[in-house]
Amino acid sequence: AKSAALSGVHAAIKTAVNLVQTKSMLEDKYDNRGQDVKGTSLMYNDHTITIYNQGTPREVWKNGFEHLISGDIKHLGTGTDKLKETCSGAEFCVIDNLKVSNVITGKEGYGLFIFPQGHALTDKNCFTHYAFQIDTQGLLVYREAGMTTDGC
């Protein structure tokens, strides 16, 4: 059951990223080269979100993905502070603005990780993620939405 629910969240992330990318094209912001926290502002469903090159949404929950996907998702925190915390109080929890290498060995960039109740991100199983990397010129190196269902 957790794997199926996680698949739904994974699909929602992929769809949200595609919709933001499309909106960035329509507003001629696809080729922006924003970097770090600055990025480029994009209005999406009456909310301002930050995007990077190729319409890549910033990997944050507050003022970001909270407006792009819906569900019973609790924001645990930002960065490494809450990596060991077990998700409780919601069906899913999210940790954002996290170096991907903290969870996926050898992977660069930053990401947003969503995992089900009863799990901690340090388990490195049963999660979905959205991650990307921007180089020093502001160009997209990679962007992905992935899922790991081992241990669900």
PDB file of C-alpha atoms in Angstrom:
ATOM      1  CA  ALA A   1       0.000   0.000   0.000  1.00  0.00           C
ATOM      2  CA  LYS A   2       2.847   2.415   0.803  1.00  0.00           C
ATOM      3  CA  SER A   3       4.478   1.736  -2.570  1.00  0.00           C
ATOM      4  CA  ALA A   4       1.251   2.512  -4.415  1.00  0.00           C
ATOM      5  CA  ALA A   5       0.691   5.748  -2.495  1.00  0.00           C
ATOM      6  CA  LEU A   6       4.319   6.738  -3.022  1.00  0.00           C
ATOM      7  CA  SER A   7       3.866   6.109  -6.767  1.00  0.00           C
ATOM      8  CA  GLY A   8       1.009   8.612  -6.739  1.00  0.00           C
ATOM      9  CA  VAL A   9       3.202  11.261  -5.099  1.00  0.00           C
ATOM     10  CA  HIS A  10       5.987  10.491  -7.575  1.00  0.00           C
ATOM     11  CA  ALA A  11       3.584  10.982 -10.499  1.00  0.00           C
ATOM     12  CA  ALA A  12       2.360  14.268  -8.989  1.00  0.00           C
ATOM     13  CA  ILE A  13       5.943  15.551  -8.722  1.00  0.00           C
ATOM     14  CA  LYS A  14       6.714  14.649 -12.342  1.00  0.00           C
ATOM     15  CA  THR A  15       3.517  16.309 -13.554  1.00  0.00           C
ATOM     16  CA  ALA A  16       4.162  19.459 -11.501  1.00  0.00           C
ATOM     17  CA  VAL A  17       7.700  19.799 -12.855  1.00  0.00           C
ATOM     18  CA  ASN A  18       6.441  19.368 -16.435  1.00  0.00           C
ATOM     19  CA  LEU A  19       3.715  21.975 -15.927  1.00  0.00           C
ATOM     20  CA  VAL A  20       6.165  24.502 -14.472  1.00  0.00           C
ATOM     21  CA  GLN A  21       8.554  23.854 -17.349  1.00  0.00           C
ATOM     22  CA  THR A  22       5.729  24.475 -19.849  1.00  0.00           C
ATOM     23  CA  LYS A  23       4.673  27.680 -18.068  1.00  0.00           C
ATOM     24  CA  SER A  24       8.298  28.902 -18.138  1.00  0.00           C
ATOM     25  CA  MET A  25       8.306  28.415 -21.923  1.00  0.00           C
ATOM     26  CA  LEU A  26       5.043  30.317 -22.333  1.00  0.00           C
ATOM     27  CA  GLU A  27       6.423  33.226 -20.290  1.00  0.00           C
ATOM     28  CA  ASP A  28       9.807  33.215 -22.056  1.00  0.00           C
ATOM     29  CA  LYS A  29      11.669  32.251 -18.870  1.00  0.00           C
ATOM     30  CA  TYR A  30      12.834  28.800 -19.986  1.00  0.00           C
ATOM     31  CA  ASP A  31      16.386  29.926 -20.777  1.00  0.00           C
ATOM     32  CA  ASN A  32      16.922  31.913 -17.555  1.00  0.00           C
ATOM     33  CA  ARG A  33      20.233  31.418 -15.795  1.00  0.00           C
ATOM     34  CA  GLY A  34      19.301  32.176 -12.201  1.00  0.00           C
ATOM     35  CA  GLN A  35      21.549  30.637  -9.578  1.00  0.00           C
ATOM     36  CA  ASP A  36      21.528  29.871  -5.856  1.00  0.00           C
ATOM     37  CA  VAL A  37      18.444  31.089  -4.007  1.00  0.00           C
ATOM     38  CA  LYS A  38      17.881  33.920  -6.472  1.00  0.00           C
ATOM     39  CA  GLY A  39      16.701  32.032  -9.519  1.00  0.00           C
ATOM     40  CA  THR A  40      13.895  33.612 -11.537  1.00  0.00           C
ATOM     41  CA  SER A  41      10.358  34.305 -10.310  1.00  0.00           C
ATOM     42  CA  LEU A  42       7.432  32.586 -12.006  1.00  0.00           C
ATOM     43  CA  MET A  43       3.757  33.068 -11.157  1.00  0.00           C
ATOM     44  CA  TYR A  44       2.015  29.710 -10.950  1.00  0.00           C
ATOM     45  CA  ASN A  45      -1.595  29.373  -9.762  1.00  0.00           C
ATOM     46  CA  ASP A  46      -1.425  32.780  -8.046  1.00  0.00           C
ATOM     47  CA  HIS A  47       1.796  31.885  -6.220  1.00  0.00           C
ATOM     48  CA  THR A  48       5.329  33.045  -6.950  1.00  0.00           C
ATOM     49  CA  ILE A  49       7.801  30.192  -7.195  1.00  0.00           C
ATOM     50  CA  THR A  50      11.506  30.229  -8.041  1.00  0.00           C
ATOM     51  CA  ILE A  51      12.732  28.531 -11.195  1.00  0.00           C
ATOM     52  CA  TYR A  52      16.097  27.916 -12.787  1.00  0.00           C
ATOM     53  CA  ASN A  53      17.328  27.060 -16.282  1.00  0.00           C
ATOM     54  CA  GLN A  54      14.912  25.064 -18.482  1.00  0.00           C
ATOM     55  CA  GLY A  55      11.995  25.879 -16.175  1.00  0.00           C
ATOM     56  CA  THR A  56      13.403  23.855 -13.286  1.00  0.00           C
ATOM     57  CA  PRO A  57      11.457  24.563 -10.073  1.00  0.00           C
ATOM     58  CA  ARG A  58      13.505  25.195  -6.928  1.00  0.00           C
ATOM     59  CA  GLU A  59      13.649  22.214  -4.544  1.00  0.00           C
ATOM     60  CA  VAL A  60      11.780  23.887  -1.686  1.00  0.00           C
ATOM     61  CA  TRP A  61       8.450  23.038  -0.075  1.00  0.00           C
ATOM     62  CA  LYS A  62       7.443  26.380   1.450  1.00  0.00           C
ATOM     63  CA  ASN A  63       6.527  28.838  -1.312  1.00  0.00           C
ATOM     64  CA  GLY A  64       7.309  26.112  -3.818  1.00  0.00           C
ATOM     65  CA  PHE A  65       6.109  22.540  -4.112  1.00  0.00           C
ATOM     66  CA  GLU A  66       3.415  23.097  -1.472  1.00  0.00           C
ATOM     67  CA  HIS A  67       1.646  25.005  -4.276  1.00  0.00           C
ATOM     68  CA  LEU A  68       2.434  22.430  -6.963  1.00  0.00           C
ATOM     69  CA  ILE A  69       1.268  19.155  -5.392  1.00  0.00           C
ATOM     70  CA  SER A  70      -1.370  18.395  -2.799  1.00  0.00           C
ATOM     71  CA  GLY A  71      -1.860  15.694  -0.224  1.00  0.00           C
ATOM     72  CA  ASP A  72      -1.322  14.908   3.430  1.00  0.00           C
ATOM     73  CA  ILE A  73       2.335  16.033   3.414  1.00  0.00           C
ATOM     74  CA  LYS A  74       4.152  17.489   6.425  1.00  0.00           C
ATOM     75  CA  HIS A  75       7.250  19.641   5.973  1.00  0.00           C
ATOM     76  CA  LEU A  76       9.807  18.210   8.423  1.00  0.00           C
ATOM     77  CA  GLY A  77      12.577  20.624   7.619  1.00  0.00           C
ATOM     78  CA  THR A  78      15.277  21.903   5.334  1.00  0.00           C
ATOM     79  CA  GLY A  79      18.736  20.423   4.812  1.00  0.00           C
ATOM     80  CA  THR A  80      20.282  17.766   7.046  1.00  0.00           C
ATOM     81  CA  ASP A  81      18.716  18.726  10.407  1.00  0.00           C
ATOM     82  CA  LYS A  82      15.795  16.270  10.173  1.00  0.00           C
ATOM     83  CA  LEU A  83      17.364  13.379   8.244  1.00  0.00           C
ATOM     84  CA  LYS A  84      17.023  10.967  11.181  1.00  0.00           C
ATOM     85  CA  GLU A  85      13.475  12.005  12.126  1.00  0.00           C
ATOM     86  CA  THR A  86      10.754   9.406  11.564  1.00  0.00           C
ATOM     87  CA  CYS A  87       7.762  10.721   9.647  1.00  0.00           C
ATOM     88  CA  SER A  88       4.666  11.058  11.828  1.00  0.00           C
ATOM     89  CA  GLY A  89       1.552  13.208  11.949  1.00  0.00           C
ATOM     90  CA  ALA A  90       0.847  12.945   8.219  1.00  0.00           C
ATOM     91  CA  GLU A  91       0.698  10.310   5.488  1.00  0.00           C
ATOM     92  CA  PHE A  92       3.966  11.679   4.050  1.00  0.00           C
ATOM     93  CA  CYS A  93       6.789  13.956   5.143  1.00  0.00           C
ATOM     94  CA  VAL A  94       9.124  16.125   3.094  1.00  0.00           C
ATOM     95  CA  ILE A  95      12.668  17.339   3.598  1.00  0.00           C
ATOM     96  CA  ASP A  96      13.749  19.973   1.085  1.00  0.00           C
ATOM     97  CA  ASN A  97      16.828  21.893  -0.026  1.00  0.00           C
ATOM     98  CA  LEU A  98      18.955  18.835   0.712  1.00  0.00           C
ATOM     99  CA  LYS A  99      22.209  17.852  -0.980  1.00  0.00           C
ATOM    100  CA  VAL A 100      21.245  14.739  -2.915  1.00  0.00           C
ATOM    101  CA  SER A 101      24.461  12.954  -1.895  1.00  0.00           C
ATOM    102  CA  ASN A 102      23.093  12.740   1.659  1.00  0.00           C
ATOM    103  CA  VAL A 103      20.597  10.156   0.394  1.00  0.00           C
ATOM    104  CA  ILE A 104      21.822   8.962  -3.021  1.00  0.00           C
ATOM    105  CA  THR A 105      25.529   8.148  -3.015  1.00  0.00           C
ATOM    106  CA  GLY A 106      27.555   9.820  -5.741  1.00  0.00           C
ATOM    107  CA  LYS A 107      24.742  12.107  -6.935  1.00  0.00           C
ATOM    108  CA  GLU A 108      25.393  15.866  -7.022  1.00  0.00           C
ATOM    109  CA  GLY A 109      22.913  18.721  -6.774  1.00  0.00           C
ATOM    110  CA  TYR A 110      20.020  19.482  -4.452  1.00  0.00           C
ATOM    111  CA  GLY A 111      16.673  17.829  -3.969  1.00  0.00           C
ATOM    112  CA  LEU A 112      13.364  17.471  -2.236  1.00  0.00           C
ATOM    113  CA  PHE A 113      12.574  14.080  -0.684  1.00  0.00           C
ATOM    114  CA  ILE A 114       9.131  12.755   0.275  1.00  0.00           C
ATOM    115  CA  PHE A 115       8.736   9.603   2.354  1.00  0.00           C
ATOM    116  CA  PRO A 116       5.856   7.833   4.135  1.00  0.00           C
ATOM    117  CA  GLN A 117       4.829   7.787   7.752  1.00  0.00           C
ATOM    118  CA  GLY A 118       6.936   5.420   9.863  1.00  0.00           C
ATOM    119  CA  HIS A 119      10.100   5.961   7.802  1.00  0.00           C
ATOM    120  CA  ALA A 120      13.144   8.197   8.181  1.00  0.00           C
ATOM    121  CA  LEU A 121      15.157   9.476   5.237  1.00  0.00           C
ATOM    122  CA  THR A 122      18.341   7.978   6.729  1.00  0.00           C
ATOM    123  CA  ASP A 123      16.801   4.560   5.973  1.00  0.00           C
ATOM    124  CA  LYS A 124      17.513   5.434   2.307  1.00  0.00           C
ATOM    125  CA  ASN A 125      14.531   3.366   1.200  1.00  0.00           C
ATOM    126  CA  CYS A 126      10.870   4.011   0.460  1.00  0.00           C
ATOM    127  CA  PHE A 127      11.004   7.589  -0.823  1.00  0.00           C
ATOM    128  CA  THR A 128      10.419   9.662  -3.904  1.00  0.00           C
ATOM    129  CA  HIS A 129      12.571  12.607  -4.828  1.00  0.00           C
ATOM    130  CA  TYR A 130      12.955  15.530  -7.161  1.00  0.00           C
ATOM    131  CA  ALA A 131      16.530  16.651  -7.763  1.00  0.00           C
ATOM    132  CA  PHE A 132      18.622  18.758 -10.082  1.00  0.00           C
ATOM    133  CA  GLN A 133      21.970  20.444 -10.489  1.00  0.00           C
ATOM    134  CA  ILE A 134      22.766  23.870 -11.926  1.00  0.00           C
ATOM    135  CA  ASP A 135      26.349  24.611 -12.988  1.00  0.00           C
ATOM    136  CA  THR A 136      28.318  27.814 -12.276  1.00  0.00           C
ATOM    137  CA  GLN A 137      27.015  29.330 -15.530  1.00  0.00           C
ATOM    138  CA  GLY A 138      23.397  28.829 -14.465  1.00  0.00           C
ATOM    139  CA  LEU A 139      22.819  25.944 -16.884  1.00  0.00           C
ATOM    140  CA  LEU A 140      20.956  22.778 -15.992  1.00  0.00           C
ATOM    141  CA  VAL A 141      23.235  19.741 -15.607  1.00  0.00           C
ATOM    142  CA  TYR A 142      20.435  17.263 -14.836  1.00  0.00           C
ATOM    143  CA  ARG A 143      16.899  17.146 -13.462  1.00  0.00           C
ATOM    144  CA  GLU A 144      15.081  14.032 -12.312  1.00  0.00           C
ATOM    145  CA  ALA A 145      12.175  12.666 -10.365  1.00  0.00           C
ATOM    146  CA  GLY A 146      12.924   9.264  -8.938  1.00  0.00           C
ATOM    147  CA  MET A 147      11.517   6.688  -6.562  1.00  0.00           C
ATOM    148  CA  THR A 148      12.941   3.951  -4.356  1.00  0.00           C
ATOM    149  CA  THR A 149      10.426   1.409  -3.052  1.00  0.00           C
ATOM    150  CA  ASP A 150      12.794  -1.005  -1.284  1.00  0.00           C
ATOM    151  CA  GLY A 151      11.643  -1.338   2.304  1.00  0.00           C
ATOM    152  CA  CYS A 152       8.162   0.039   1.749  1.00  0.00           C
TER     153      CYS A 152
END
